[in-house]
PDB file of C-alpha atoms in Angstrom:
ATOM      1  CA  MET A   1      72.175 -47.094  28.298  1.00 55.00           C
ATOM      2  CA  SER A   2      74.722 -46.652  25.581  1.00 61.00           C
ATOM      3  CA  GLU A   3      74.400 -43.957  22.929  1.00 67.00           C
ATOM      4  CA  THR A   4      73.719 -46.734  20.415  1.00 86.00           C
ATOM      5  CA  THR A   5      70.843 -48.078  22.504  1.00 91.00           C
ATOM      6  CA  ASP A   6      69.379 -44.573  22.888  1.00 89.00           C
ATOM      7  CA  ALA A   7      69.509 -44.004  19.135  1.00 91.00           C
ATOM      8  CA  ALA A   8      68.010 -47.436  18.438  1.00 92.00           C
ATOM      9  CA  PHE A   9      65.184 -46.757  20.891  1.00 92.00           C
ATOM     10  CA  ALA A  10      64.451 -43.367  19.284  1.00 92.00           C
ATOM     11  CA  ARG A  11      64.394 -44.982  15.794  1.00 92.00           C
ATOM     12  CA  ALA A  12      62.022 -47.688  17.024  1.00 93.00           C
ATOM     13  CA  LEU A  13      59.678 -45.169  18.661  1.00 94.00           C
ATOM     14  CA  ILE A  14      59.644 -42.185  16.281  1.00 95.00           C
ATOM     15  CA  SER A  15      58.097 -42.527  12.806  1.00 95.00           C
ATOM     16  CA  PRO A  16      58.746 -40.317   9.787  1.00 94.00           C
ATOM     17  CA  GLY A  17      55.030 -39.852   9.130  1.00 94.00           C
ATOM     18  CA  PRO A  18      51.546 -41.297   9.519  1.00 93.00           C
ATOM     19  CA  MET A  19      50.804 -44.962   8.929  1.00 89.00           C
ATOM     20  CA  PRO A  20      50.748 -45.645   5.184  1.00 85.00           C
ATOM     21  CA  GLU A  21      47.529 -47.715   5.324  1.00 84.00           C
ATOM     22  CA  ASN A  22      45.315 -44.820   6.431  1.00 79.00           C
ATOM     23  CA  PRO A  23      47.143 -41.489   6.746  1.00 81.00           C
ATOM     24  CA  GLN A  24      43.912 -39.418   6.762  1.00 85.00           C
ATOM     25  CA  ARG A  25      42.884 -40.866  10.137  1.00 86.00           C
ATOM     26  CA  MET A  26      46.104 -39.583  11.625  1.00 91.00           C
ATOM     27  CA  GLN A  27      45.508 -35.962  10.584  1.00 93.00           C
ATOM     28  CA  LEU A  28      43.341 -35.100  13.600  1.00 94.00           C
ATOM     29  CA  PHE A  29      46.468 -34.970  15.772  1.00 96.00           C
ATOM     30  CA  GLY A  30      48.983 -35.082  12.917  1.00 95.00           C
ATOM     31  CA  ARG A  31      48.355 -31.365  12.353  1.00 95.00           C
ATOM     32  CA  LEU A  32      50.219 -30.771  15.616  1.00 97.00           C
ATOM     33  CA  VAL A  33      53.405 -32.663  14.690  1.00 97.00           C
ATOM     34  CA  GLY A  34      56.372 -30.351  15.195  1.00 97.00           C
ATOM     35  CA  SER A  35      58.002 -28.226  17.861  1.00 96.00           C
ATOM     36  CA  TRP A  36      55.954 -25.472  19.506  1.00 97.00           C
ATOM     37  CA  ARG A  37      56.613 -22.663  21.955  1.00 94.00           C
ATOM     38  CA  ALA A  38      54.006 -23.167  24.682  1.00 94.00           C
ATOM     39  CA  ASP A  39      52.878 -20.106  26.640  1.00 95.00           C
ATOM     40  CA  VAL A  40      51.275 -21.792  29.649  1.00 92.00           C
ATOM     41  CA  ARG A  41      48.888 -20.377  32.242  1.00 94.00           C
ATOM     42  CA  LEU A  42      48.207 -22.805  35.108  1.00 91.00           C
ATOM     43  CA  PHE A  43      45.755 -22.361  37.984  1.00 95.00           C
ATOM     44  CA  ASP A  44      46.939 -23.627  41.378  1.00 92.00           C
ATOM     45  CA  GLU A  45      43.815 -24.993  43.013  1.00 93.00           C
ATOM     46  CA  ALA A  46      45.344 -24.886  46.512  1.00 93.00           C
ATOM     47  CA  THR A  47      46.362 -21.210  46.401  1.00 95.00           C
ATOM     48  CA  GLY A  48      43.917 -19.816  43.837  1.00 95.00           C
ATOM     49  CA  VAL A  49      46.831 -18.217  41.949  1.00 96.00           C
ATOM     50  CA  TRP A  50      47.578 -18.376  38.219  1.00 96.00           C
ATOM     51  CA  SER A  51      51.204 -18.954  37.171  1.00 90.00           C
ATOM     52  CA  GLU A  52      52.722 -18.376  33.761  1.00 90.00           C
ATOM     53  CA  SER A  53      55.641 -20.051  32.025  1.00 87.00           C
ATOM     54  CA  VAL A  54      57.120 -20.515  28.582  1.00 89.00           C
ATOM     55  CA  ASN A  55      57.779 -24.138  27.713  1.00 89.00           C
ATOM     56  CA  GLU A  56      58.445 -26.383  24.739  1.00 91.00           C
ATOM     57  CA  TRP A  57      55.830 -28.792  23.358  1.00 95.00           C
ATOM     58  CA  LEU A  58      57.089 -31.403  20.894  1.00 96.00           C
ATOM     59  CA  PHE A  59      54.771 -33.660  18.844  1.00 97.00           C
ATOM     60  CA  ALA A  60      55.829 -36.610  16.657  1.00 98.00           C
ATOM     61  CA  TYR A  61      54.372 -39.616  14.907  1.00 97.00           C
ATOM     62  CA  THR A  62      55.317 -42.758  16.831  1.00 96.00           C
ATOM     63  CA  LEU A  63      54.724 -46.521  16.822  1.00 95.00           C
ATOM     64  CA  GLY A  64      54.924 -47.008  13.075  1.00 93.00           C
ATOM     65  CA  GLY A  65      52.874 -43.876  12.416  1.00 94.00           C
ATOM     66  CA  ARG A  66      49.866 -45.279  14.308  1.00 93.00           C
ATOM     67  CA  ALA A  67      50.165 -42.816  17.190  1.00 96.00           C
ATOM     68  CA  VAL A  68      50.935 -39.167  17.821  1.00 97.00           C
ATOM     69  CA  GLN A  69      52.963 -38.612  20.971  1.00 97.00           C
ATOM     70  CA  ASP A  70      54.043 -35.398  22.631  1.00 96.00           C
ATOM     71  CA  VAL A  71      56.555 -34.357  25.233  1.00 93.00           C
ATOM     72  CA  LEU A  72      55.873 -31.176  27.187  1.00 91.00           C
ATOM     73  CA  VAL A  73      59.164 -29.830  28.518  1.00 86.00           C
ATOM     74  CA  ILE A  74      58.475 -27.575  31.496  1.00 80.00           C
ATOM     75  CA  ARG A  75      61.202 -24.960  31.785  1.00 71.00           C
ATOM     76  CA  ASP A  76      62.723 -23.605  34.975  1.00 67.00           C
ATOM     77  CA  GLU A  77      65.208 -20.773  34.601  1.00 62.00           C
ATOM     78  CA  SER A  78      66.515 -21.303  38.160  1.00 59.00           C
ATOM     79  CA  ASP A  79      67.619 -24.893  37.395  1.00 60.00           C
ATOM     80  CA  PRO A  80      71.113 -25.298  35.865  1.00 55.00           C
ATOM     81  CA  GLU A  81      69.693 -27.707  33.271  1.00 65.00           C
ATOM     82  CA  GLY A  82      66.731 -25.394  32.693  1.00 59.00           C
ATOM     83  CA  VAL A  83      64.128 -28.150  33.025  1.00 56.00           C
ATOM     84  CA  ARG A  84      61.660 -28.497  35.915  1.00 65.00           C
ATOM     85  CA  GLY A  85      59.726 -31.428  34.533  1.00 70.00           C
ATOM     86  CA  ARG A  86      58.447 -33.360  31.576  1.00 79.00           C
ATOM     87  CA  GLY A  87      55.229 -35.048  30.674  1.00 89.00           C
ATOM     88  CA  SER A  88      54.103 -37.085  27.703  1.00 94.00           C
ATOM     89  CA  THR A  89      50.807 -37.873  26.034  1.00 97.00           C
ATOM     90  CA  MET A  90      50.254 -40.864  23.762  1.00 97.00           C
ATOM     91  CA  ARG A  91      47.348 -40.702  21.306  1.00 97.00           C
ATOM     92  CA  VAL A  92      46.354 -43.845  19.393  1.00 96.00           C
ATOM     93  CA  TYR A  93      43.408 -44.170  16.995  1.00 92.00           C
ATOM     94  CA  ASP A  94      41.085 -47.026  18.030  1.00 91.00           C
ATOM     95  CA  THR A  95      39.316 -48.342  14.927  1.00 87.00           C
ATOM     96  CA  ALA A  96      36.771 -50.314  16.991  1.00 92.00           C
ATOM     97  CA  LEU A  97      35.812 -47.185  18.959  1.00 92.00           C
ATOM     98  CA  GLY A  98      36.083 -44.817  15.990  1.00 89.00           C
ATOM     99  CA  ALA A  99      37.910 -42.342  18.233  1.00 93.00           C
ATOM    100  CA  TRP A 100      41.325 -41.713  19.736  1.00 96.00           C
ATOM    101  CA  ARG A 101      42.483 -43.153  23.060  1.00 97.00           C
ATOM    102  CA  VAL A 102      44.628 -40.638  24.924  1.00 98.00           C
ATOM    103  CA  SER A 103      46.901 -41.186  27.937  1.00 97.00           C
ATOM    104  CA  TRP A 104      48.853 -38.430  29.721  1.00 96.00           C
ATOM    105  CA  PHE A 105      51.840 -39.394  31.861  1.00 94.00           C
ATOM    106  CA  GLY A 106      53.196 -36.819  34.314  1.00 89.00           C
ATOM    107  CA  ALA A 107      55.477 -39.320  35.983  1.00 81.00           C
ATOM    108  CA  ALA A 108      57.384 -36.872  38.194  1.00 79.00           C
ATOM    109  CA  THR A 109      54.173 -35.513  39.727  1.00 84.00           C
ATOM    110  CA  GLY A 110      52.233 -38.793  39.686  1.00 88.00           C
ATOM    111  CA  ASP A 111      49.598 -37.466  37.280  1.00 91.00           C
ATOM    112  CA  PHE A 112      48.068 -40.022  34.924  1.00 95.00           C
ATOM    113  CA  CYS A 113      45.004 -39.129  32.867  1.00 96.00           C
ATOM    114  CA  THR A 114      42.984 -41.151  30.363  1.00 97.00           C
ATOM    115  CA  LEU A 115      40.707 -39.595  27.771  1.00 98.00           C
ATOM    116  CA  VAL A 116      38.877 -40.248  24.503  1.00 98.00           C
ATOM    117  CA  ALA A 117      39.326 -37.708  21.707  1.00 97.00           C
ATOM    118  CA  THR A 118      37.113 -36.781  18.760  1.00 94.00           C
ATOM    119  CA  PRO A 119      36.967 -33.900  16.276  1.00 92.00           C
ATOM    120  CA  HIS A 120      35.250 -30.851  17.750  1.00 92.00           C
ATOM    121  CA  ARG A 121      33.677 -28.005  15.862  1.00 85.00           C
ATOM    122  CA  ARG A 122      35.345 -26.917  12.642  1.00 82.00           C
ATOM    123  CA  ASP A 123      39.003 -26.864  13.657  1.00 84.00           C
ATOM    124  CA  GLY A 124      39.328 -28.464  17.068  1.00 93.00           C
ATOM    125  CA  ILE A 125      39.724 -31.613  19.078  1.00 97.00           C
ATOM    126  CA  ARG A 126      37.769 -32.491  22.224  1.00 97.00           C
ATOM    127  CA  GLN A 127      39.181 -34.929  24.761  1.00 97.00           C
ATOM    128  CA  ASP A 128      37.028 -36.157  27.660  1.00 98.00           C
ATOM    129  CA  GLY A 129      38.209 -38.357  30.499  1.00 98.00           C
ATOM    130  CA  THR A 130      39.364 -38.484  34.095  1.00 98.00           C
ATOM    131  CA  GLN A 131      42.407 -37.214  35.927  1.00 96.00           C
ATOM    132  CA  THR A 132      44.362 -39.020  38.627  1.00 95.00           C
ATOM    133  CA  ASP A 133      41.977 -38.060  41.450  1.00 96.00           C
ATOM    134  CA  GLY A 134      38.973 -39.378  39.482  1.00 97.00           C
ATOM    135  CA  ARG A 135      37.466 -36.011  38.595  1.00 97.00           C
ATOM    136  CA  PRO A 136      36.210 -35.529  35.035  1.00 98.00           C
ATOM    137  CA  ILE A 137      38.449 -33.507  32.729  1.00 98.00           C
ATOM    138  CA  ARG A 138      37.973 -31.982  29.295  1.00 98.00           C
ATOM    139  CA  TRP A 139      40.964 -30.969  27.221  1.00 97.00           C
ATOM    140  CA  ASN A 140      40.266 -29.005  24.049  1.00 97.00           C
ATOM    141  CA  PHE A 141      42.554 -28.074  21.179  1.00 97.00           C
ATOM    142  CA  SER A 142      41.114 -25.189  19.162  1.00 96.00           C
ATOM    143  CA  SER A 143      42.039 -22.598  16.544  1.00 95.00           C
ATOM    144  CA  ILE A 144      44.520 -25.033  14.997  1.00 95.00           C
ATOM    145  CA  THR A 145      46.528 -23.564  12.104  1.00 94.00           C
ATOM    146  CA  ASP A 146      49.946 -24.256  10.616  1.00 93.00           C
ATOM    147  CA  GLU A 147      51.439 -21.614  12.938  1.00 95.00           C
ATOM    148  CA  SER A 148      49.493 -21.923  16.194  1.00 96.00           C
ATOM    149  CA  PHE A 149      46.811 -23.559  18.293  1.00 96.00           C
ATOM    150  CA  GLU A 150      45.166 -23.132  21.683  1.00 97.00           C
ATOM    151  CA  TRP A 151      44.690 -25.765  24.370  1.00 98.00           C
ATOM    152  CA  ASP A 152      42.361 -25.516  27.376  1.00 98.00           C
ATOM    153  CA  GLY A 153      42.213 -27.926  30.299  1.00 97.00           C
ATOM    154  CA  TRP A 154      38.913 -27.998  32.197  1.00 98.00           C
ATOM    155  CA  VAL A 155      38.035 -29.822  35.437  1.00 98.00           C
ATOM    156  CA  SER A 156      34.633 -30.659  36.912  1.00 98.00           C
ATOM    157  CA  ASP A 157      33.951 -31.028  40.626  1.00 97.00           C
ATOM    158  CA  ASP A 158      30.336 -32.153  40.082  1.00 97.00           C
ATOM    159  CA  GLU A 159      30.522 -35.001  37.547  1.00 96.00           C
ATOM    160  CA  GLY A 160      30.400 -32.725  34.519  1.00 95.00           C
ATOM    161  CA  ARG A 161      27.514 -30.408  35.384  1.00 97.00           C
ATOM    162  CA  THR A 162      29.895 -27.431  35.596  1.00 97.00           C
ATOM    163  CA  TRP A 163      33.512 -26.910  34.545  1.00 98.00           C
ATOM    164  CA  TRP A 164      36.339 -24.601  35.612  1.00 97.00           C
ATOM    165  CA  LEU A 165      39.452 -23.704  33.639  1.00 97.00           C
ATOM    166  CA  GLU A 166      42.655 -25.133  35.119  1.00 97.00           C
ATOM    167  CA  GLN A 167      45.109 -24.495  32.318  1.00 96.00           C
ATOM    168  CA  HIS A 168      45.428 -22.558  29.060  1.00 97.00           C
ATOM    169  CA  ILE A 169      48.221 -22.940  26.504  1.00 97.00           C
ATOM    170  CA  ASP A 170      48.895 -20.798  23.440  1.00 95.00           C
TER     171      ASP A 170
END
């Protein structure tokens, strides 16, 4: 792709703000738009060990301001480019459902998750769905302020009767 094509693609994808017809609907995830330092703790189910890393989490309005998309850039200090992987989540408000449809794409690892998101408690967002292997997942944003937020990723091995924490991000 030429530099011109890359720039044209970015202009077509990224929006300067929420859709003008109904910007209030976009605020659930719009509060996250920006660049964040992501302190990640991830549980390795196979080994039972927690790992920690510092990454970058970028959020932007996309698709004419009708979606909020993120890119999680997973850092690796041992790699010359400093990047071990990337993933992206697309969040689009579904007026018929009255909730957000959420899709996570971890293309390098083959992880693809689908969820439905709604406001949760006073300052949070709850996302319920399934991960690639079919197990139920629950991803919660909480304690959202202008300077920070928390994100927890939960997994259930028994169809939602009990949950265990797989990932935490500050």
